[in-house]
Coordinates of C-alpha atoms in Angstrom, one line a residue:
M211 CA -0.1 -0.1 0.1
S212 CA 1.2 3.5 -0.9
Y213 CA 1.9 6.0 2.3
Q214 CA 1.3 8.5 -0.5
G215 CA -2.8 7.1 -0.7
L216 CA -3.2 8.3 2.6
S217 CA -2.2 11.6 2.0
I218 CA -5.2 11.8 -0.7
F219 CA -6.9 14.7 1.3
G220 CA -10.6 14.3 0.0
I221 CA -11.3 12.9 -3.7
Q222 CA -14.3 15.0 -4.5
L223 CA -16.8 15.0 -7.1
G224 CA -14.4 17.5 -9.2
G225 CA -13.1 14.7 -11.4
I226 CA -16.7 14.4 -13.1
N227 CA -18.5 17.8 -12.7
T228 CA -21.4 18.5 -15.0
R229 CA -18.9 20.9 -17.6
I230 CA -16.4 17.9 -18.3
W231 CA -15.1 19.0 -22.0
P232 CA -16.3 16.0 -24.0
F233 CA -19.6 15.2 -22.4
N234 CA -20.9 18.4 -21.3
G235 CA -23.6 18.7 -23.9
L236 CA -24.7 15.3 -23.0
I237 CA -24.3 16.3 -19.2
M238 CA -25.7 19.5 -18.9
K239 CA -28.4 18.3 -21.7
G240 CA -29.2 15.4 -18.8
A241 CA -29.4 17.7 -15.4
H242 CA -31.6 19.9 -17.0
H243 CA -34.3 17.3 -18.0
L244 CA -33.6 15.7 -14.3
S245 CA -34.0 19.3 -13.0
C246 CA -37.4 19.9 -14.5
W247 CA -38.5 16.6 -12.4
K248 CA -39.4 16.7 -8.8
Y249 CA -36.4 14.4 -7.8
G250 CA -34.8 15.2 -10.4
A251 CA -31.4 17.3 -8.6
A252 CA -30.9 14.4 -5.9
L253 CA -30.7 12.0 -8.8
F254 CA -28.1 14.0 -10.1
N255 CA -26.1 14.1 -7.4
T256 CA -26.5 10.7 -6.7
V257 CA -25.1 9.7 -10.3
I258 CA -22.0 12.3 -9.6
S259 CA -21.5 10.9 -6.3
A260 CA -21.6 7.3 -7.9
L261 CA -19.3 8.6 -10.7
Y262 CA -16.7 10.3 -7.9
V263 CA -16.0 7.2 -6.2
F264 CA -15.1 5.2 -9.1
A265 CA -13.1 7.3 -10.3
W266 CA -11.2 7.8 -7.1
I267 CA -10.5 4.5 -6.2
A268 CA -9.6 4.0 -10.2
L269 CA -7.2 6.6 -9.9
F270 CA -6.1 5.5 -5.7
R271 CA -4.8 2.8 -8.2
A272 CA -3.5 3.8 -10.5
A273 CA -1.7 6.0 -8.3
I274 CA 0.3 3.2 -5.4
A275 CA 0.7 1.2 -8.6
M276 CA 3.2 3.4 -10.0
G277 CA 5.5 3.9 -6.9
A278 CA 8.7 6.3 -8.5
A279 CA 10.1 5.6 -4.1
P280 CA 9.8 3.4 -1.8
G281 CA 6.4 2.9 -1.0
V282 CA 5.5 6.4 -2.3
S283 CA 3.7 7.5 -5.7
A284 CA 5.2 10.4 -8.2
W285 CA 2.4 11.9 -7.9
F286 CA -2.0 11.6 -6.7
P287 CA -4.4 11.9 -9.4
P288 CA -7.0 11.7 -6.5
A289 CA -6.1 14.6 -4.8
G290 CA -7.0 16.8 -8.5
L291 CA -10.2 14.8 -8.3
T292 CA -10.9 16.0 -4.8
F293 CA -10.3 19.7 -5.4
A294 CA -11.9 20.0 -8.5
L295 CA -15.2 18.5 -7.2
L296 CA -15.1 21.1 -4.1
L297 CA -14.7 23.5 -7.0
R298 CA -17.6 22.5 -8.9
F299 CA -19.5 20.9 -6.1
P300 CA -19.1 22.9 -3.0
R301 CA -22.3 21.1 -1.5
L302 CA -21.6 17.2 -1.8
W303 CA -17.6 18.4 0.2
P304 CA -19.1 14.8 2.4
M305 CA -17.8 12.8 -0.5
A306 CA -14.1 14.1 0.2
Y307 CA -14.7 11.3 3.1
V308 CA -15.6 8.0 1.4
G309 CA -12.2 8.3 -0.5
V310 CA -10.0 8.1 2.2
G311 CA -12.5 6.3 3.4
Y312 CA -12.2 4.0 1.3
I313 CA -8.3 3.4 2.2
V314 CA -8.8 3.1 5.8
A315 CA -10.7 -0.1 5.6
T316 CA -9.2 -2.1 2.6
A317 CA -4.7 -0.6 4.0
P318 CA -3.1 -1.7 7.0
Y319 CA -3.2 1.7 8.4
P320 CA -2.8 2.5 11.7
H321 CA -3.3 0.3 15.4
S322 CA -5.0 2.5 17.6
A323 CA -8.3 3.5 17.0
A324 CA -7.6 7.0 17.2
A325 CA -4.9 7.3 14.7
I326 CA -7.4 5.5 12.0
F327 CA -9.6 7.9 12.8
L328 CA -7.7 11.2 12.4
S329 CA -5.7 9.6 9.4
W330 CA -9.2 9.3 7.8
A331 CA -10.3 13.0 9.3
I332 CA -7.3 14.8 9.0
P333 CA -6.9 14.9 4.9
P334 CA -10.2 15.7 3.9
T335 CA -11.1 18.4 6.8
T336 CA -8.2 20.0 5.5
Y337 CA -9.4 20.1 1.8
V338 CA -12.6 21.5 2.3
V339 CA -11.5 23.7 5.0
G340 CA -8.6 24.9 2.3
V341 CA -11.5 25.1 -0.8
H342 CA -13.6 26.8 0.9
A343 CA -10.6 29.7 1.8
L344 CA -9.7 29.6 -1.7
R345 CA -13.3 29.8 -2.9
R346 CA -13.9 32.6 -0.2
S347 CA -11.1 34.7 -1.2
L348 CA -12.6 34.3 -5.3
G349 CA -15.5 36.0 -3.8
Y350 CA -17.6 32.5 -4.1
A351 CA -17.1 32.5 -7.8
R352 CA -16.1 29.9 -10.6
I353 CA -12.9 29.7 -11.1
D354 CA -11.5 30.6 -13.4
L355 CA -8.2 30.0 -14.3
A356 CA -7.6 32.6 -17.6
N357 CA -7.8 35.3 -15.2
M358 CA -4.5 35.5 -13.6
R359 CA -5.9 36.6 -9.8
H360 CA -7.9 33.6 -10.0
L361 CA -4.7 31.7 -11.8
I362 CA -2.2 32.9 -8.5
A363 CA -5.0 31.7 -5.5
F364 CA -5.4 28.4 -6.8
S365 CA -1.5 27.6 -7.1
I366 CA -0.6 28.8 -3.6
A367 CA -3.8 27.2 -2.5
S368 CA -2.8 24.0 -4.2
L369 CA 0.4 24.2 -2.4
L370 CA -0.7 24.9 1.1
V371 CA -3.5 22.6 1.2
P372 CA -1.3 19.4 0.7
I373 CA 1.4 20.9 3.5
A374 CA -1.4 21.8 6.1
A375 CA -2.6 18.0 5.3
A376 CA 0.7 16.4 5.3
L377 CA 1.8 18.1 8.2
A378 CA -1.1 16.7 10.7
L379 CA -1.1 13.4 8.5
I380 CA 2.5 12.4 8.8
V381 CA 2.3 13.3 12.5
T382 CA -0.4 10.3 13.2
F383 CA 1.5 8.6 11.5
C384 CA 4.9 8.6 13.4
A385 CA 3.1 8.7 17.1
D386 CA 1.4 5.5 15.8
E387 CA 4.8 4.1 14.8
L388 CA 3.8 3.7 11.1
I389 CA 7.1 6.3 10.4
P390 CA 9.7 7.1 12.4
W391 CA 10.1 10.2 13.3
A392 CA 13.3 10.8 11.7
N393 CA 11.5 10.2 8.6
Y394 CA 8.9 13.0 9.1
W395 CA 10.2 16.0 7.3
D396 CA 11.0 13.7 4.1
M397 CA 7.5 12.3 4.5
V398 CA 5.7 15.4 4.6
L399 CA 7.5 17.0 1.6
R400 CA 7.1 13.4 -0.5
F401 CA 3.2 13.8 0.5
S402 CA 3.0 16.8 0.0
L403 CA 4.7 16.9 -3.8
G404 CA 2.3 13.9 -4.4
D405 CA -0.8 16.1 -3.7
A406 CA 0.6 19.3 -5.1
I407 CA 1.2 17.8 -8.8
G408 CA -2.1 15.7 -8.6
I409 CA -4.0 18.9 -8.4
V410 CA -1.8 21.2 -10.7
T411 CA -1.8 18.3 -13.1
L412 CA -5.8 17.0 -12.8
T413 CA -7.8 19.1 -11.5
P414 CA -7.4 21.9 -14.4
V415 CA -8.5 19.5 -16.8
L416 CA -11.3 18.7 -14.9
L417 CA -12.0 22.5 -14.3
L418 CA -12.3 23.0 -18.6
T419 CA -15.6 23.7 -20.3
R420 CA -17.2 22.9 -23.1
T421 CA -16.7 26.5 -24.3
D422 CA -13.4 26.5 -23.3
W423 CA -12.7 24.1 -25.7
V424 CA -15.0 25.1 -28.6
A425 CA -13.3 29.2 -27.8
A426 CA -9.6 26.9 -27.6
T427 CA -9.5 24.9 -31.2
S428 CA -12.3 27.5 -33.3
G429 CA -10.8 28.8 -36.2
R430 CA -8.1 26.4 -35.8
S431 CA -7.1 24.2 -38.6
L432 CA -7.2 19.6 -38.0
I433 CA -3.4 19.8 -39.2
W434 CA -2.7 22.6 -36.8
L435 CA -4.5 20.7 -34.1
V436 CA -2.8 17.7 -35.4
A437 CA 1.0 18.9 -35.2
S438 CA 0.4 20.0 -31.7
F439 CA -0.2 16.9 -30.2
A440 CA 2.2 14.8 -32.1
A441 CA 4.9 17.4 -31.5
I442 CA 3.8 16.6 -27.7
G443 CA 3.5 12.7 -28.4
L444 CA 7.1 12.8 -29.9
A445 CA 8.6 14.4 -27.0
L446 CA 6.8 11.7 -24.9
Y447 CA 8.0 9.0 -27.1
V448 CA 11.7 9.7 -26.7
E449 CA 11.0 10.6 -22.5
T450 CA 9.7 6.7 -22.2
V451 CA 11.6 5.1 -24.4
A452 CA 14.6 6.8 -22.7
V453 CA 14.2 5.3 -19.9
V454 CA 13.1 1.9 -21.3
L455 CA 16.2 1.6 -22.7
G456 CA 18.9 3.0 -19.4
Q457 CA 19.7 5.8 -21.1
D458 CA 19.5 8.9 -19.2
Q459 CA 15.9 10.4 -18.2
G460 CA 17.5 13.9 -16.6
P461 CA 18.1 15.7 -20.3
M462 CA 15.8 14.2 -22.3
S463 CA 13.0 15.7 -19.9
Y464 CA 13.8 18.9 -20.5
F465 CA 12.1 18.4 -23.7
L466 CA 8.9 18.3 -22.8
M467 CA 9.2 22.0 -22.3
L468 CA 9.4 22.6 -25.3
P469 CA 6.0 20.8 -26.3
I470 CA 4.3 21.9 -23.7
A471 CA 4.9 25.6 -23.9
W472 CA 4.1 25.4 -27.6
T473 CA 0.8 24.3 -26.8
A474 CA 0.1 26.7 -24.2
M475 CA 1.1 30.1 -26.3
H476 CA -1.4 28.8 -29.3
F477 CA -4.1 27.0 -27.0
G478 CA -4.6 29.1 -23.7
N479 CA -5.3 27.1 -20.6
V480 CA -6.8 23.5 -22.8
G481 CA -3.4 23.3 -24.1
S482 CA -1.4 23.3 -21.4
A483 CA -4.1 21.8 -19.2
A484 CA -4.3 18.7 -21.8
S485 CA -0.4 18.9 -22.4
S486 CA 0.8 18.7 -18.4
L487 CA -1.0 16.2 -18.2
I488 CA -0.1 14.1 -21.0
A489 CA 3.5 14.2 -20.2
N490 CA 3.4 14.1 -16.5
I491 CA 1.2 10.7 -17.2
S492 CA 4.2 9.6 -19.5
I493 CA 6.8 10.7 -16.5
T494 CA 4.7 8.2 -14.3
V495 CA 4.6 5.5 -16.7
A496 CA 8.9 5.8 -17.8
S497 CA 9.1 5.4 -14.2
W498 CA 7.2 3.3 -13.2
L499 CA 8.4 0.9 -16.4
A500 CA 12.3 1.7 -15.1
P501 CA 11.3 1.9 -10.9
D502 CA 15.3 2.0 -10.3
H503 CA 16.6 4.4 -12.3
R504 CA 18.6 7.4 -10.7
I505 CA 16.1 10.1 -12.3
V506 CA 13.3 8.7 -10.4
A507 CA 13.4 10.4 -7.4
G508 CA 13.4 13.8 -8.9
A509 CA 10.6 13.2 -11.4
P510 CA 8.1 14.7 -9.1
Y511 CA 10.0 18.1 -8.7
F512 CA 10.2 18.3 -12.7
M513 CA 6.5 17.1 -12.6
L514 CA 5.6 19.9 -10.4
S515 CA 7.3 22.6 -12.5
V516 CA 6.0 21.4 -15.6
G517 CA 2.4 21.8 -14.5
Y518 CA 3.0 25.6 -12.7
L519 CA 4.6 26.7 -16.1
G520 CA 2.1 25.2 -18.3
L521 CA -0.7 26.8 -16.1
I522 CA 1.1 30.0 -16.3
I523 CA 1.8 30.7 -19.6
G524 CA -1.9 28.9 -20.6
S525 CA -3.6 31.6 -18.5
M526 CA -1.4 34.3 -20.0
T527 CA -2.2 33.5 -23.5
S528 CA -5.7 33.0 -22.9
E529 CA -6.1 36.4 -21.1
R530 CA -4.5 38.0 -23.7
E531 CA -7.1 36.4 -25.8
R532 CA -10.3 37.6 -24.0
S533 CA -8.6 41.1 -23.6
V534 CA -8.5 41.3 -27.6
Q535 CA -11.8 39.9 -27.8
K536 CA -12.9 41.9 -25.5
L537 CA -11.3 45.0 -28.3
R538 CA -12.7 43.8 -31.0
V539 CA -16.1 43.4 -29.7
Q540 CA -15.7 47.0 -28.3
E541 CA -14.5 47.9 -31.7
R542 CA -17.0 46.6 -33.9
A543 CA -19.5 48.1 -31.5
L544 CA -18.0 51.5 -32.4
D545 CA -17.8 51.1 -36.1
R546 CA -21.5 50.3 -35.9
A547 CA -22.2 53.2 -34.2
Y548 CA -20.1 55.4 -36.8
T549 CA -21.3 53.8 -39.6
H550 CA -25.3 54.6 -38.0
F551 CA -24.1 58.6 -37.7
T552 CA -22.2 58.0 -41.1
G553 CA -26.4 57.4 -42.3
Q554 CA -28.2 59.6 -40.1
Q555 CA -25.5 62.5 -41.1
T556 CA -26.8 61.5 -44.8
A557 CA -29.7 61.3 -43.9
A558 CA -29.9 64.8 -42.9
K559 CA -28.3 66.1 -45.6
L560 CA -30.6 65.1 -47.9
A561 CA -33.8 66.1 -45.9
H562 CA -32.2 69.4 -45.8
E563 CA -31.5 69.6 -49.8
I564 CA -34.9 67.8 -51.0
R565 CA -36.9 69.9 -49.0
Q566 CA -36.7 73.0 -51.4
P567 CA -37.1 71.4 -54.6
L568 CA -40.4 69.8 -52.8
A569 CA -41.7 73.2 -51.8
V570 CA -41.3 74.5 -55.0
V571 CA -42.9 71.6 -56.9
S572 CA -46.0 71.8 -54.3
T573 CA -46.6 75.4 -54.7
Y574 CA -46.4 74.8 -58.9
V575 CA -49.2 72.0 -57.8
E576 CA -51.3 74.4 -56.4
G577 CA -50.7 77.1 -59.3
L578 CA -51.6 74.2 -61.7
V579 CA -55.4 73.4 -59.4
G580 CA -56.2 76.8 -59.3
Y581 CA -55.7 77.4 -63.1
I582 CA -57.4 74.1 -63.6
E583 CA -60.5 74.8 -61.2
K584 CA -61.3 78.6 -62.8
D585 CA -61.4 76.6 -66.2
A586 CA -64.4 74.9 -66.3
N587 CA -63.1 73.3 -69.2
R588 CA -60.5 71.0 -67.5
T589 CA -61.6 67.9 -67.4
D590 CA -62.4 66.4 -64.3
D591 CA -59.4 63.8 -64.5
A592 CA -57.3 66.5 -64.5
L593 CA -58.1 68.4 -61.3
M594 CA -57.8 64.7 -59.9
L595 CA -54.3 63.6 -60.6
A596 CA -53.6 67.0 -59.6
K597 CA -54.9 66.6 -56.2
R598 CA -53.1 63.5 -56.2
T599 CA -50.0 64.7 -56.8
D600 CA -50.7 67.6 -54.3
R601 CA -51.0 64.9 -51.5
E602 CA -48.1 62.7 -52.1
V603 CA -45.8 65.4 -52.5
Q604 CA -47.4 66.2 -49.1
R605 CA -47.2 63.0 -47.6
I606 CA -43.0 62.4 -49.0
G607 CA -42.0 65.9 -46.7
E608 CA -44.3 64.4 -43.8
I609 CA -42.1 61.0 -43.8
I610 CA -39.1 63.5 -44.2
S611 CA -39.7 65.1 -40.8
A612 CA -40.3 62.2 -39.1
A613 CA -37.1 60.3 -40.0
Q614 CA -35.6 64.1 -39.6
S615 CA -36.9 63.9 -35.6
K616 CA -35.9 60.4 -35.2
I617 CA -32.2 61.2 -36.0
E618 CA -32.2 64.2 -33.9
H619 CA -33.4 61.9 -31.4
A620 CA -30.8 59.3 -32.0
A621 CA -27.8 61.9 -31.9
G622 CA -27.4 60.9 -28.1
Q623 CA -28.0 63.0 -25.3
R624 CA -25.5 65.6 -24.5
E625 CA -24.0 65.9 -21.2
T626 CA -20.5 67.2 -19.4
F627 CA -17.8 65.3 -18.6
D628 CA -13.8 65.2 -19.1
F629 CA -12.3 64.9 -22.4
A630 CA -9.5 62.6 -20.8
N631 CA -12.3 59.8 -20.1
V632 CA -13.1 59.8 -23.5
M633 CA -9.6 58.7 -23.9
Q634 CA -9.4 56.7 -21.2
D635 CA -12.6 54.4 -22.3
V636 CA -10.8 53.5 -25.6
D637 CA -7.4 53.4 -24.6
P638 CA -7.2 49.8 -25.1
L639 CA -9.1 49.5 -28.4
L640 CA -6.8 52.0 -29.9
R641 CA -3.8 50.4 -28.4
Q642 CA -4.4 46.8 -29.4
I643 CA -5.2 48.9 -32.9
C644 CA -2.1 50.4 -33.7
K645 CA -0.1 46.7 -32.2
D646 CA -2.1 45.4 -35.0
H647 CA -0.5 47.9 -37.2
G648 CA 3.6 47.4 -36.0
V649 CA 2.9 51.2 -34.8
T650 CA 4.8 52.9 -31.7
V651 CA 2.0 55.2 -30.0
S652 CA 2.1 57.6 -27.5
F653 CA -0.6 59.3 -25.6
D654 CA -0.6 62.6 -23.7
V655 CA -4.1 63.9 -23.4
A656 CA -4.6 66.9 -20.5
A657 CA -6.7 66.4 -17.9
S658 CA -9.8 68.4 -16.1
A659 CA -10.9 69.8 -19.5
R660 CA -14.5 69.6 -19.3
V661 CA -16.2 70.0 -22.3
S662 CA -20.2 69.5 -23.4
G663 CA -21.6 66.8 -25.7
V664 CA -21.8 63.2 -26.2
K665 CA -18.6 61.2 -25.5
A666 CA -19.3 58.2 -28.1
S667 CA -19.3 60.7 -30.8
L668 CA -16.3 62.2 -29.5
Q669 CA -15.2 58.4 -29.1
Q670 CA -15.9 57.4 -32.6
V671 CA -13.9 60.3 -33.9
M672 CA -10.6 59.1 -32.1
V673 CA -10.9 55.6 -33.1
N674 CA -11.6 56.6 -36.6
F675 CA -8.6 59.2 -36.1
V676 CA -6.1 56.8 -35.3
R677 CA -6.7 53.9 -37.1
N678 CA -6.5 56.5 -40.3
A679 CA -3.4 57.3 -39.2
C680 CA -2.3 54.2 -38.7
E681 CA -3.2 52.4 -41.8
A682 CA -1.5 55.8 -43.9
M683 CA 2.0 54.0 -42.1
S684 CA 1.3 50.8 -44.3
A685 CA 3.9 51.9 -46.6
V686 CA 6.3 53.0 -44.1
P687 CA 8.9 49.9 -42.2
P688 CA 7.8 48.9 -38.8
A689 CA 10.2 50.3 -37.2
N690 CA 9.5 53.7 -37.8
R691 CA 6.0 54.0 -37.9
R692 CA 5.4 56.3 -35.0
L693 CA 2.3 57.8 -34.2
I694 CA 1.4 60.1 -31.3
V695 CA -2.0 61.9 -29.7
E696 CA -1.1 65.0 -27.5
S697 CA -3.5 68.3 -25.6
S698 CA -3.2 71.2 -24.9
L699 CA -5.3 73.2 -22.7
T700 CA -5.9 76.9 -22.4
D701 CA -8.9 78.9 -20.9
E702 CA -11.1 78.6 -24.0
R703 CA -10.4 75.1 -25.2
I704 CA -8.8 72.1 -25.4
N705 CA -6.2 71.3 -28.7
V706 CA -6.3 67.2 -29.7
T707 CA -3.4 66.7 -32.4
V708 CA -2.9 62.8 -33.8
S709 CA 0.6 63.1 -36.0
D710 CA 2.0 60.0 -38.1
N711 CA 4.9 60.1 -40.3
G712 CA 3.0 58.2 -42.9
T713 CA 2.4 59.3 -46.6
G714 CA 0.5 62.8 -45.9
L715 CA -1.5 64.4 -48.1
A716 CA -0.9 65.3 -52.1
E717 CA 0.3 68.5 -51.9
D718 CA -2.8 69.9 -54.7
L719 CA -4.9 68.8 -52.2
E720 CA -3.1 70.5 -49.1
K721 CA -2.8 73.9 -51.3
T722 CA -6.6 73.6 -52.7
G723 CA -8.2 72.9 -49.4
H724 CA -9.3 69.6 -49.9
A725 CA -7.6 67.9 -47.5
L726 CA -10.7 67.2 -45.3
F727 CA -11.8 65.4 -48.2
A728 CA -9.1 63.1 -49.4
S729 CA -7.7 59.6 -47.8
T730 CA -4.4 59.5 -46.5
K731 CA -4.2 56.3 -46.7
I732 CA -4.1 53.6 -49.9
G733 CA -8.1 53.0 -51.1
G734 CA -9.6 55.0 -48.4
S735 CA -13.1 57.1 -49.0
G736 CA -11.8 59.7 -48.0
F737 CA -15.8 60.2 -46.2
G738 CA -14.1 60.1 -42.2
L739 CA -13.4 63.0 -42.1
P740 CA -15.8 64.7 -43.1
I741 CA -17.5 63.1 -41.0
S742 CA -15.9 63.3 -37.9
K743 CA -15.6 67.5 -39.0
T744 CA -19.4 67.5 -38.9
I745 CA -19.5 65.8 -35.6
I746 CA -16.7 68.4 -34.3
E747 CA -18.3 71.0 -35.3
G748 CA -21.4 69.7 -33.8
H749 CA -19.7 70.0 -30.6
G750 CA -19.0 73.3 -31.1
G751 CA -15.1 72.9 -32.4
A752 CA -13.1 73.3 -36.1
L753 CA -10.9 70.3 -37.4
S754 CA -8.1 70.7 -39.9
I755 CA -5.7 68.4 -41.0
L756 CA -2.3 69.5 -42.3
N757 CA 1.3 68.2 -44.0
R758 CA 3.9 67.7 -41.3
P759 CA 7.6 69.1 -42.4
E760 CA 9.2 65.8 -41.4
G761 CA 6.8 63.4 -43.2
G762 CA 3.7 62.6 -42.2
A763 CA 0.2 64.2 -41.6
V764 CA -1.3 65.8 -38.8
I765 CA -5.0 66.0 -37.8
S766 CA -5.8 69.0 -35.4
F767 CA -9.3 70.1 -33.6
W768 CA -10.5 72.0 -30.7
L769 CA -13.5 72.1 -28.6
P770 CA -14.8 74.3 -26.4
V771 CA -14.2 74.1 -22.5
V772 CA -16.5 74.1 -20.1
K773 CA -15.8 76.0 -17.2
A774 CA -16.7 75.7 -13.9
P775 CA -19.3 77.9 -12.4
R776 CA -17.9 80.4 -10.0
S777 CA -18.9 79.9 -6.5

């Protein structure tokens, strides 16, 4: 029997949660149907509990079959199962005691009744309390390993909980003379390492949801996926064969770092969790096939470092992907709003232009009707046609008036705000746009400049300016692409400039004053700046664009500052 098995500390349902990746859809559908039944919840919990016990016993037997040191397994997967159960199904915490109970009931444990009770109660109790503390520190939110704060809290708990359990549990074994006191610290270290490896290796896999798998694999070709895991498989093959052939496993083990890091960088948490699990299973199998090899003693340390390395890289990758996705959503929302605003401005101008000719037509029709009414010889059909024409003209005017009223209502509510807030809200998006175009950007916007207007419209203007400037620098070598957004403040206004070192404006456009109706980017329509000019002028400001002497263009605009009322 494995001493490491004693440190298993409560194997709860974590491993068989309702959101396990491949079976998530099926399990969740079943859970939904069960919830509609009177006893559905109880039955569901019973099924999960049964699966947990079955998985716990299977993992325990696998752990003790692959001993990496005398009587101690290299890692203890049931610890990861329990940790995941307590995180995903906290109400099923009593199941944590079932796994350890199986060990106590079937293994030659301590002789005294007190020692038997403590060896059964200490591990699961420590896990229950430790995971509860972890959940409490996160506000009882679902743990998200793509969130760096959650990852740090999880990593700390994955080390402290096994250490706390081992410190108390080994005292029981030593007091009952099952383990010599001289071996106390050595056994504490081995127990702690085994359980920590089990947690950091297995728990992340069990916490993955179907959404995580879809997000990690969507948009990637089958060849890309096969190549990723083939790289891990090749490294594992080299690792295992090296041990079986009696070669030095140490140098070969470091090859595992490369595919794990690569997979974590490309697939985030899904890649890191899956590759770390596969890697540690391979190391365990290799150690089992060559149990007397000299590198076996250091395997737990390497396995633990592999687990945390994958978690850190995967978390950073997933967090970045989520941030980029949020920025993309924000950018699309601003684009839609900008397009909508463009349509509004076009409709407003058309309404203004059409209203005058319609008025003339209406006057002509009225004259025609009067002429016909005075001449009795005119036919009734002509009179009817003229009246109908007049009614249609009036109806068109009413439609235009209604459309213009909607446009004015959709323009947004004006408010007073600090212009710096305009930049702060879209700062991540603007920086991402610059990063996508390989542009180095510098923002220097003056604070405490209060303006009156529609914040969303001004944000649309800034996004448009920055995007146009970045696209205008597409022909410039990436190392030389520079964008500067800065502002200055006076008593009456705030002045903002957006400077780039792109292609600039053609000389004839700058001289003729048509710069606002030209595009500084290849293939541009030239409509963006006139619309932005309309928005700026609608806020009481003015806009201009000029070439810079050193190359590129500079867009400048100013807005009136709202002065604070005197006390």
